[in-house]
mmCIF file of C-alpha atoms and ligand atoms in Angstrom:
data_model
loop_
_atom_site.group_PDB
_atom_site.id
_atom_site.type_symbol
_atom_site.label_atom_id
_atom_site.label_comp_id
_atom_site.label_asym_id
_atom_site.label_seq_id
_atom_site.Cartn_x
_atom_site.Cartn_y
_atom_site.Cartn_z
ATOM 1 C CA UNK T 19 68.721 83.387 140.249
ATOM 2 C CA UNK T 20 71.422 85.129 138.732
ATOM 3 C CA UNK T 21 73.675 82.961 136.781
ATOM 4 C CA UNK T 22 76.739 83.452 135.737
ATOM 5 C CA UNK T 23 78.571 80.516 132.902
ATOM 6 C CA UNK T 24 82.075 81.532 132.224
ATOM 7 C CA UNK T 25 84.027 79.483 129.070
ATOM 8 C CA UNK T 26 84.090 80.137 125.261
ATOM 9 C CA UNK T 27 80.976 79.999 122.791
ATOM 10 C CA UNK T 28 82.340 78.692 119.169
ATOM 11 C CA UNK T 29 81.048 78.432 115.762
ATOM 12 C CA UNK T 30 79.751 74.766 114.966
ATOM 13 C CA UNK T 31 79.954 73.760 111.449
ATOM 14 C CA UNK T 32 78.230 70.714 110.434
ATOM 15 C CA UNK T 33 78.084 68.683 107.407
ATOM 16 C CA UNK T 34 74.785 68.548 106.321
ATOM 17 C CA UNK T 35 75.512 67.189 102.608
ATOM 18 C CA UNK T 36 75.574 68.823 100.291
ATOM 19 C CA UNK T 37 75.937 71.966 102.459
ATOM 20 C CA UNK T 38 77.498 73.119 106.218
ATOM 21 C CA UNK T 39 75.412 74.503 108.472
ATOM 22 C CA UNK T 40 76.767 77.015 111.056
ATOM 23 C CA UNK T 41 75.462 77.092 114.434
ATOM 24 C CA UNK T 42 76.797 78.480 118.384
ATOM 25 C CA UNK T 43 77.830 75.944 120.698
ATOM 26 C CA UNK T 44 80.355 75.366 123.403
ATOM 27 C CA UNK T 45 80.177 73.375 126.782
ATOM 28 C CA UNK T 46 79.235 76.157 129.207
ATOM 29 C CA UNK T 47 77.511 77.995 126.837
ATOM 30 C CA UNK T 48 75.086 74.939 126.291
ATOM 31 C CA UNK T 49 74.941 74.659 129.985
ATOM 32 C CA UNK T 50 73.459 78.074 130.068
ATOM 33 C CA UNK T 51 71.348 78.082 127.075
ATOM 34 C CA UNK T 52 69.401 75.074 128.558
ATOM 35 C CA UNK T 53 69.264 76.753 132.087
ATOM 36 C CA UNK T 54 67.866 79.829 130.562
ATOM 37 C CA UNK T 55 65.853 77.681 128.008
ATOM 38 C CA UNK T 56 64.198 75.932 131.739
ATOM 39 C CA UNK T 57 63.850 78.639 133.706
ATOM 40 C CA UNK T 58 62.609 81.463 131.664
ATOM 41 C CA UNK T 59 62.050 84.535 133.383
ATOM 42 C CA UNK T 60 63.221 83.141 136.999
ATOM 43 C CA UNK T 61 66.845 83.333 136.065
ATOM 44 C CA UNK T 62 68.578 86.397 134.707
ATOM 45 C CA UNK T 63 71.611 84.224 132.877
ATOM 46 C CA UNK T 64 74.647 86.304 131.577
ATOM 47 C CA UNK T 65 77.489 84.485 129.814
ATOM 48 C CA UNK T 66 81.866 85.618 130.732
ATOM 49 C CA UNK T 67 84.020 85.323 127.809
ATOM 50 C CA UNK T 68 85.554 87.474 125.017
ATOM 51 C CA UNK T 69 84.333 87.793 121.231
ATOM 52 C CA UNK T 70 85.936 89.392 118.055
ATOM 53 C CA UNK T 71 84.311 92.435 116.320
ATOM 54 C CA UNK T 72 84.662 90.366 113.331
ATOM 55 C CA UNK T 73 80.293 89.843 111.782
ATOM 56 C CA UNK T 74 80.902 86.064 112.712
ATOM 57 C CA UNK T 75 81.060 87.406 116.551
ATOM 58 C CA UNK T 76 78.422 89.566 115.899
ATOM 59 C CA UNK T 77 76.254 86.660 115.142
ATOM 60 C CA UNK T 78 77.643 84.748 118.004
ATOM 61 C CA UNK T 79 76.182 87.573 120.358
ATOM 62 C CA UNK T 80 73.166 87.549 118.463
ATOM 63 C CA UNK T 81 72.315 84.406 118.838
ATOM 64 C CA UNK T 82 72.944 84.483 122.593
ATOM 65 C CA UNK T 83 70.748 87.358 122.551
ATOM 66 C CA UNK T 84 68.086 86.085 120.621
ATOM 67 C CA UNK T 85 68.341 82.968 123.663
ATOM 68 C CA UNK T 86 67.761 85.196 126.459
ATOM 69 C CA UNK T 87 71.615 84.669 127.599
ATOM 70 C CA UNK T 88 72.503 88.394 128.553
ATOM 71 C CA UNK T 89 76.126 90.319 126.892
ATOM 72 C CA UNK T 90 76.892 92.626 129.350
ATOM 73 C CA UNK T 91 79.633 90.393 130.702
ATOM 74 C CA UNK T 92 80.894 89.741 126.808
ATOM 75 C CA UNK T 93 84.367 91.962 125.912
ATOM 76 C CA UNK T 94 85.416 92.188 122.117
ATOM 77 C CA UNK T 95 88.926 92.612 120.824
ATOM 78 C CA UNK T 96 89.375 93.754 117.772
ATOM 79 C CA UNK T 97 92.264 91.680 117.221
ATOM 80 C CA UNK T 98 91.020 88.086 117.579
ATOM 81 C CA UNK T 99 88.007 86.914 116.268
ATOM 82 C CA UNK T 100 85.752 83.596 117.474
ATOM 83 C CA UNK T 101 86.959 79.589 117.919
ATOM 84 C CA UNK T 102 85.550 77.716 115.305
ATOM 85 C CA UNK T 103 85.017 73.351 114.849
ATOM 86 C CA UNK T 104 83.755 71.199 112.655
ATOM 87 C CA UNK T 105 81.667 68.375 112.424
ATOM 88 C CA UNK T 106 82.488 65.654 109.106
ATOM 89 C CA UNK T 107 81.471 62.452 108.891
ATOM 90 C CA UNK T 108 84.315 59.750 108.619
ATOM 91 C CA UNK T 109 83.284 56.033 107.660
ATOM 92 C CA UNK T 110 79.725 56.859 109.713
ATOM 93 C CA UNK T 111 82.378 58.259 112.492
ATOM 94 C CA UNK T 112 81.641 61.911 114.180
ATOM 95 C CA UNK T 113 85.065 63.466 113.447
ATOM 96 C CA UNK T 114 85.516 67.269 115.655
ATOM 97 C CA UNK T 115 88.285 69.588 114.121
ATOM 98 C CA UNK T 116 89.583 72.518 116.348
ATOM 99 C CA UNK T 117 90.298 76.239 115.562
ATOM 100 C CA UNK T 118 90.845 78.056 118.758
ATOM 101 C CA UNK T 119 94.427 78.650 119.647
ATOM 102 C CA UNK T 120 93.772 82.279 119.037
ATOM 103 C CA UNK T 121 90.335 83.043 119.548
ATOM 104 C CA UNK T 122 89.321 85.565 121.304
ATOM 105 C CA UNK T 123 87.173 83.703 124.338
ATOM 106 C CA UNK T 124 91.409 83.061 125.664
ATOM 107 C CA UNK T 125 91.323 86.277 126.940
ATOM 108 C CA UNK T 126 88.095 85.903 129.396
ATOM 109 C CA UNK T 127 90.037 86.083 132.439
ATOM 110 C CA UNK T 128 92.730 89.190 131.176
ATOM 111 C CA UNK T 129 90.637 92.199 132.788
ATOM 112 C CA UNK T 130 90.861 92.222 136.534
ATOM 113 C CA UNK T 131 88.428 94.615 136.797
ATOM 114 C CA UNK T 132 85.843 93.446 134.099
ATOM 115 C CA UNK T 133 86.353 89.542 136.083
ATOM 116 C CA UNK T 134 85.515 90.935 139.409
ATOM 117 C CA UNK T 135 82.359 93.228 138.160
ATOM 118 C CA UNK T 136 81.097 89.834 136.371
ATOM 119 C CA UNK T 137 81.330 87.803 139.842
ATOM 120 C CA UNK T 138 80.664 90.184 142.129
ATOM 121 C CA UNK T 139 76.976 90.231 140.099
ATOM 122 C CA UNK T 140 76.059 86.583 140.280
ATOM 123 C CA UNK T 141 74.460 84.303 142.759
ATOM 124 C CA UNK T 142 75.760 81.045 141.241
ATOM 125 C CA UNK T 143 78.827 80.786 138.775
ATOM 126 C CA UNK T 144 79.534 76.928 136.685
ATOM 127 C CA UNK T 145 82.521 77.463 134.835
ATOM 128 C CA UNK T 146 84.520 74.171 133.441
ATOM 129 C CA UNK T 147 87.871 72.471 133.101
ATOM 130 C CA UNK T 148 87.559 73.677 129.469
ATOM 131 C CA UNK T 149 86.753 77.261 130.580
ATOM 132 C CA UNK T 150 90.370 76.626 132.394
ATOM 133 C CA UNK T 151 92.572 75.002 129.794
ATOM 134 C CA UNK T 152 91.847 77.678 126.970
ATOM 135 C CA UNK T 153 93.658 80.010 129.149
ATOM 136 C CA UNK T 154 97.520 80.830 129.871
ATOM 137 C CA UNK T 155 99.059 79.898 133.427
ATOM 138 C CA UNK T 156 98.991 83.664 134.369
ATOM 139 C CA UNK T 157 95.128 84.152 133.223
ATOM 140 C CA UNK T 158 93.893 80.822 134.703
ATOM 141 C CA UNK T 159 96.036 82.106 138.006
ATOM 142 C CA UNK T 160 93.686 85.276 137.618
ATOM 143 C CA UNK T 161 90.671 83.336 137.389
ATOM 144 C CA UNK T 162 91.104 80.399 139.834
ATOM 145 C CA UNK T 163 91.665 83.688 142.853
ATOM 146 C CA UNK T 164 88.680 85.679 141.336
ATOM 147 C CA UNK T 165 86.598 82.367 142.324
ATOM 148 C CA UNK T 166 88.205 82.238 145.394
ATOM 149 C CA UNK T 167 87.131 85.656 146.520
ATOM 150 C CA UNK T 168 83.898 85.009 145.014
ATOM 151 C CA UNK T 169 83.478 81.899 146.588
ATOM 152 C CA UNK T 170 84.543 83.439 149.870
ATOM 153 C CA UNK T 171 82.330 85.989 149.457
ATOM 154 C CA UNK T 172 78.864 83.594 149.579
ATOM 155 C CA UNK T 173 78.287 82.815 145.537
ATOM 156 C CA UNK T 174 77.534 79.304 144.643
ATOM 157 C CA UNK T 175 79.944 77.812 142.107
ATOM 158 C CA UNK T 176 79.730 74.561 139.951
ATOM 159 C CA UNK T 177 82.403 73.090 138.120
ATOM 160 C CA UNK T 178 82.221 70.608 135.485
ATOM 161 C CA UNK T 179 86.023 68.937 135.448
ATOM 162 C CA UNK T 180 84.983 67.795 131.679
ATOM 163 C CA UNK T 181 89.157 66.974 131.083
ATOM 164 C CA UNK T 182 89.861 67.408 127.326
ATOM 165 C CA UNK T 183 94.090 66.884 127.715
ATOM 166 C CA UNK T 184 94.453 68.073 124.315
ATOM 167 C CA UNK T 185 93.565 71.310 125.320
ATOM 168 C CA UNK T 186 96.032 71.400 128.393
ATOM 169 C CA UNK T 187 99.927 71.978 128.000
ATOM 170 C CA UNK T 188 100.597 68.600 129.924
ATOM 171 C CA UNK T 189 98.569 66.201 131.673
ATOM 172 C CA UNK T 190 100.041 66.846 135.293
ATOM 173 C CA UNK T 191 98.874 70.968 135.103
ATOM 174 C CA UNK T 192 95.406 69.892 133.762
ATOM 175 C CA UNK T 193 95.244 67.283 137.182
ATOM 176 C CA UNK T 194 96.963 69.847 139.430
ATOM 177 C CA UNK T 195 94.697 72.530 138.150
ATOM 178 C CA UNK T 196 91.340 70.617 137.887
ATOM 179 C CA UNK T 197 91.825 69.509 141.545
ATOM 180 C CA UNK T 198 92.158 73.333 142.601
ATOM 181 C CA UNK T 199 89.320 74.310 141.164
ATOM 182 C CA UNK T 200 87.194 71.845 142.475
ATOM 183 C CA UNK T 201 88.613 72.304 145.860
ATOM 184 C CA UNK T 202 86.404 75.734 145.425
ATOM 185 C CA UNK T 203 83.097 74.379 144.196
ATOM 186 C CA UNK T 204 80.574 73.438 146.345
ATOM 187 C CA UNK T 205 78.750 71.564 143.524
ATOM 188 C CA UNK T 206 80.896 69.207 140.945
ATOM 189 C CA UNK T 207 79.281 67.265 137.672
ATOM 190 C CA UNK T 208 82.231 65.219 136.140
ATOM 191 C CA UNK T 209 82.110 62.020 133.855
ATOM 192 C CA UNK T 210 82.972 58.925 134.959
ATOM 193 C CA UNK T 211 84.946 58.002 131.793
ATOM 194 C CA UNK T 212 87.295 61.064 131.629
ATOM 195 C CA UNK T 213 87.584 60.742 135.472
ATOM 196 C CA UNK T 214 88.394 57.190 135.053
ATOM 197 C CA UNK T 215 91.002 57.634 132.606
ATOM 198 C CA UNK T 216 92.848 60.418 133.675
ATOM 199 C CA UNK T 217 92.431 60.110 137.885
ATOM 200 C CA UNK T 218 92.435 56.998 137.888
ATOM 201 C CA UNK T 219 88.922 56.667 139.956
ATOM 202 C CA UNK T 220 88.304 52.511 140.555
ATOM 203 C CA UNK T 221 84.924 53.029 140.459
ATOM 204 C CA UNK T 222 81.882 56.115 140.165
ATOM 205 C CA UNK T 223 82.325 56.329 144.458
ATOM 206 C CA UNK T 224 86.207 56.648 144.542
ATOM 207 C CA UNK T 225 85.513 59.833 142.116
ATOM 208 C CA UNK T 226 82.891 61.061 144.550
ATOM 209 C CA UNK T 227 85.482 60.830 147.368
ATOM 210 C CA UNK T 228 88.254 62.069 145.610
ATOM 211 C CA UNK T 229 85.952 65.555 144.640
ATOM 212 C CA UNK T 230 85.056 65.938 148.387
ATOM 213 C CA UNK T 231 81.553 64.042 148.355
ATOM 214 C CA UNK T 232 82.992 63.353 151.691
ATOM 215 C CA UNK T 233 83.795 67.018 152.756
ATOM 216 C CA UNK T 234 79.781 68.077 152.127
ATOM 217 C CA UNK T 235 80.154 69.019 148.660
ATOM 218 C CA UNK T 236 77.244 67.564 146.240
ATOM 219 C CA UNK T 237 78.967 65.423 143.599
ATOM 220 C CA UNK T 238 77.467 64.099 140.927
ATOM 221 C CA UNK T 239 78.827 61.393 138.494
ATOM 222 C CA UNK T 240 77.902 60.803 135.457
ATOM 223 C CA UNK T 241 78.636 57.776 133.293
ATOM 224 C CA UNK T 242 77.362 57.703 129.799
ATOM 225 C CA UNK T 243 74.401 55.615 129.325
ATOM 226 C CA UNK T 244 75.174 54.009 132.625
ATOM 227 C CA UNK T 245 74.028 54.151 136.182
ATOM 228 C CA UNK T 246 74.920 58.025 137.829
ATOM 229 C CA UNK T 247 76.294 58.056 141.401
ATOM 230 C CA UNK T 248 74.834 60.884 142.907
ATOM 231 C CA UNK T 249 76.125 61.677 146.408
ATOM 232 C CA UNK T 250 74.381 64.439 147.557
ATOM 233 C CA UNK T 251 73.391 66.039 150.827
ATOM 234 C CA UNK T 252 75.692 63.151 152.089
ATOM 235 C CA UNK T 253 73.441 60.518 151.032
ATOM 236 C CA UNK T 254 74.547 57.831 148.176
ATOM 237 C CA UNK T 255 72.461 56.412 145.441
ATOM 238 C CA UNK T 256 73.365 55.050 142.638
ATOM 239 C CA UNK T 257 70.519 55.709 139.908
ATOM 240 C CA UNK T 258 69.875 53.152 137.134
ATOM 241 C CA UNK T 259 69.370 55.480 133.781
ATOM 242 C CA UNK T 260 66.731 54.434 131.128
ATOM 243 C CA UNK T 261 68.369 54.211 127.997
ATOM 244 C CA UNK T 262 67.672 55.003 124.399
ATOM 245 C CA UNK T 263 70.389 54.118 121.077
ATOM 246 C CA UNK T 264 72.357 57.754 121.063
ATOM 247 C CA UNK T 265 71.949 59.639 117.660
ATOM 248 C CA UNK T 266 74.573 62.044 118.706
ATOM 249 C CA UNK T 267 75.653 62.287 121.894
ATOM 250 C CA UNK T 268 77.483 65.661 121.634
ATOM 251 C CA UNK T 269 76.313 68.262 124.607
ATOM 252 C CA UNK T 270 74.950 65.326 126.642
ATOM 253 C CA UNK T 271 76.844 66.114 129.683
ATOM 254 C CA UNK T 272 76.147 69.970 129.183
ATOM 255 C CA UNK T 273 72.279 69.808 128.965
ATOM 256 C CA UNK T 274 72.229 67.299 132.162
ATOM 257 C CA UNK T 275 74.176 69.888 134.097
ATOM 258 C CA UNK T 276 71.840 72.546 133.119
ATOM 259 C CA UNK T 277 68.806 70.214 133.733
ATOM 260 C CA UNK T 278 70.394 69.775 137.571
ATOM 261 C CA UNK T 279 71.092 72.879 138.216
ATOM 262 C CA UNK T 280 67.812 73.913 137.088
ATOM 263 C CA UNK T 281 65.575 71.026 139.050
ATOM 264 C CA UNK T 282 67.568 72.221 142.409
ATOM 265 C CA UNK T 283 67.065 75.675 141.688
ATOM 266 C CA UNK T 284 63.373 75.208 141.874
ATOM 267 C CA UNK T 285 63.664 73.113 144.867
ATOM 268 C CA UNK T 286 63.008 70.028 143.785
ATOM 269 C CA UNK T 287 64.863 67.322 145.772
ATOM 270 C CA UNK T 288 68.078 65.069 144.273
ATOM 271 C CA UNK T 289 66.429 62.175 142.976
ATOM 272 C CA UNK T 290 64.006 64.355 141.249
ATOM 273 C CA UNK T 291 66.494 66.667 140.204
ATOM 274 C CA UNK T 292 68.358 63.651 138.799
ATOM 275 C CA UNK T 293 65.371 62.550 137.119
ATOM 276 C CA UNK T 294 65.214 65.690 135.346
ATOM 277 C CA UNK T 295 68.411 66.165 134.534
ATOM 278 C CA UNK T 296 68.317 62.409 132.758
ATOM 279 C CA UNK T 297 64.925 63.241 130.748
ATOM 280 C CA UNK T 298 66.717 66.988 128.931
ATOM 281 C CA UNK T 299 70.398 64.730 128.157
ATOM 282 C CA UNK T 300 68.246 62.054 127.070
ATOM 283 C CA UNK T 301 66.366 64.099 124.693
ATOM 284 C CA UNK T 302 69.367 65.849 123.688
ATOM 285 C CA UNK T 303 71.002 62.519 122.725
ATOM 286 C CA UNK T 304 68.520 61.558 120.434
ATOM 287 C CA UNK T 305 68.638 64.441 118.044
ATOM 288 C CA UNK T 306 71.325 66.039 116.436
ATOM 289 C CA UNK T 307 73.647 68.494 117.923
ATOM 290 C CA UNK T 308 74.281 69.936 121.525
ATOM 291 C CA UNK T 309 71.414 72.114 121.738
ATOM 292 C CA UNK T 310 68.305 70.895 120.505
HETATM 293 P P1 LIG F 424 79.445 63.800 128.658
HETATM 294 O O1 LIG F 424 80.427 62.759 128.226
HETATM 295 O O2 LIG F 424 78.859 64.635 127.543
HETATM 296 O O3 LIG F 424 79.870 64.603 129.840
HETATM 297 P P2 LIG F 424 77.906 61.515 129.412
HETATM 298 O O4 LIG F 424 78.218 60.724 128.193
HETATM 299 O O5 LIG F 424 78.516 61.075 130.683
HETATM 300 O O6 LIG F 424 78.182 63.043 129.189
HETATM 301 O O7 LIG F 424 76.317 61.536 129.544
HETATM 302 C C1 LIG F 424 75.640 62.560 130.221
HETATM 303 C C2 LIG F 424 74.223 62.138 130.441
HETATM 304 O O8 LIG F 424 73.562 61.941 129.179
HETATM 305 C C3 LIG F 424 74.047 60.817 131.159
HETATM 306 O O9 LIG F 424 74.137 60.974 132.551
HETATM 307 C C4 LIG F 424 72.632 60.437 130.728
HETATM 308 O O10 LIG F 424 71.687 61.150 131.500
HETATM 309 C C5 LIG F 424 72.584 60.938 129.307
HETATM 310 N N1 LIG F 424 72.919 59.855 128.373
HETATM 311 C C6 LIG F 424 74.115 59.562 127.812
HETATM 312 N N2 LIG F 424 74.026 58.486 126.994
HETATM 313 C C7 LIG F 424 72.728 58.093 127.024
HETATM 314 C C8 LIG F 424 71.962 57.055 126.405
HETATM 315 N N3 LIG F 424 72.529 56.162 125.583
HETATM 316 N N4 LIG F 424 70.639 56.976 126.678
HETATM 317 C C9 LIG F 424 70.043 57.849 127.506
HETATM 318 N N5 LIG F 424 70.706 58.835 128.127
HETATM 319 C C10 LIG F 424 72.012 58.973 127.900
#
């Protein structure tokens, strides 16, 4: 398999008293570091987005190196350097502060030509509603028609909505945009909670419907600790999740996506795939941080 994740890989600075420690994370890029973490030599995995030439990208691309996550598809510009956030503890609390208004990964989508070599190479492409909001109107225009073509021209895409409306100017363009991308995807991983919230889904089904579970595309819903919907292959089953107390629950989402994608890439059939899928987020919310 050649896969392609598209988004923006950040420094992650965590408190670990007395001292911070600095690590790589970011939703797609955990989604590909697990994929490439499961399937090893099977899957050539390349990641899309834009770094400084600052050392702090350096060791970004490093580290996806060092992971087996390919750079071919990473630009530089020399005059923006990485998105950075931190991790502090507040009263026990998990408290994220943001800096990426300017980082570099906001200009992913800004070469035509550099896009179109990138897609035309994979075989499957998961890019996110994150991946989407970090970008301007015109960029995320450029983007959203590259994965048409692409999509038109036989690669698999999968789309994780994962709505973060802080990120997006107003809450109308992140629905109005989130909804076109998904009309492109033939797979779609979204969380019940955000869905919920900001589509107003009734229940894990109406969210299946309303990303085209109906229309032949494999939806899967996730819900926290709570049952998944998964409404594949146009069958429905709603799969009761053993649970454990989360230690952190950061990249949960991320590493099932990457478990799923990997479990159907070998073959292995949806409830099996979901099982999967469960056991890596499961494990990766009982340690610290998103990778793990
Ligand atoms: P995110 O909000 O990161 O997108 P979710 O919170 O919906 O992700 O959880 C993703 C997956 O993580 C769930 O489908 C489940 O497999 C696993 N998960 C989440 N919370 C728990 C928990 N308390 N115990 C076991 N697994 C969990």
């Amino acid at each position: 398999m050649r896969f392609l994740a598209i988004g923006e890989a950040m420094l992650e600075l965590s408190e670990q008293s007395p001292l911070w420690a600095l690590n790589v994370a970011g939703d797609t890029f955990n989604t590909a570091w697990h994929v490439k973490r499961l399937l090893g030599d099977t899957a050539e995995v390349e990641y899309l987005s834009v770094l400084g030439t600052d050392p702090f990208s350096d060791r970004i691309a490093r580290f996806m190196a060092a992971s087996g996550i390919g750079t071919r598809f990473l630009r530089r510009d020399a005059g923006r350097g990485p998105g950075l956030y931190a991790i502090s503890l507040q009263d026990g609390e998990r408290n994220f502060t943001y800096w990426r208004d300017r980082s570099a990964a906001r200009l992913l989508a800004d070469d035509p030509e550099h896009l179109a070599a990138a897609l035309d190479w994979a075989g499957t492409i998961y890019f996110s509603g994150i991946t989407l909001a970090i970008l301007t109107p015109e960029a995320r225009a450029r983007l959203l028609s590259a994965l048409e073509t692409a999509h038109a021209a036989g690669r698999r895409l999968i789309f994780d909505p994962n709505l973060r409306p802080r990120l997006w100017e107003d809450a109308p363009t992140m629905r109005a945009t989130i909804t076109r991308a998904a009309g492109l995807a033939d797979v779609l991983l979204p969380s019940f909670e955000d869905e919920a919230q900001h589509f107003g889904d009734a229940d894990l089904a109406a969210c299946a419907r309303r990303y085209g579970a109906d229309a032949g595309r494999d939806v899967v819903v996730k819900n926290g600790g709570q049952d998944v919907l998964l409404a594949v292959d146009g069958a429905r089953t709603l799969w009761p999740l053993d649970t454990v107390t989360p230690v952190d629950t950061t990249g949960a989402g991320d590493a099932f996506n990457a478990g799923w994608i990997a479990a159907r890439h070998r073959g292995l059939d949806a409830d099996a795939s979901l099982a999967a899928a469960h056991d890596l987020a499961r494990h990766v919310v009982s340690i610290q941080g998103a990778l793990g």
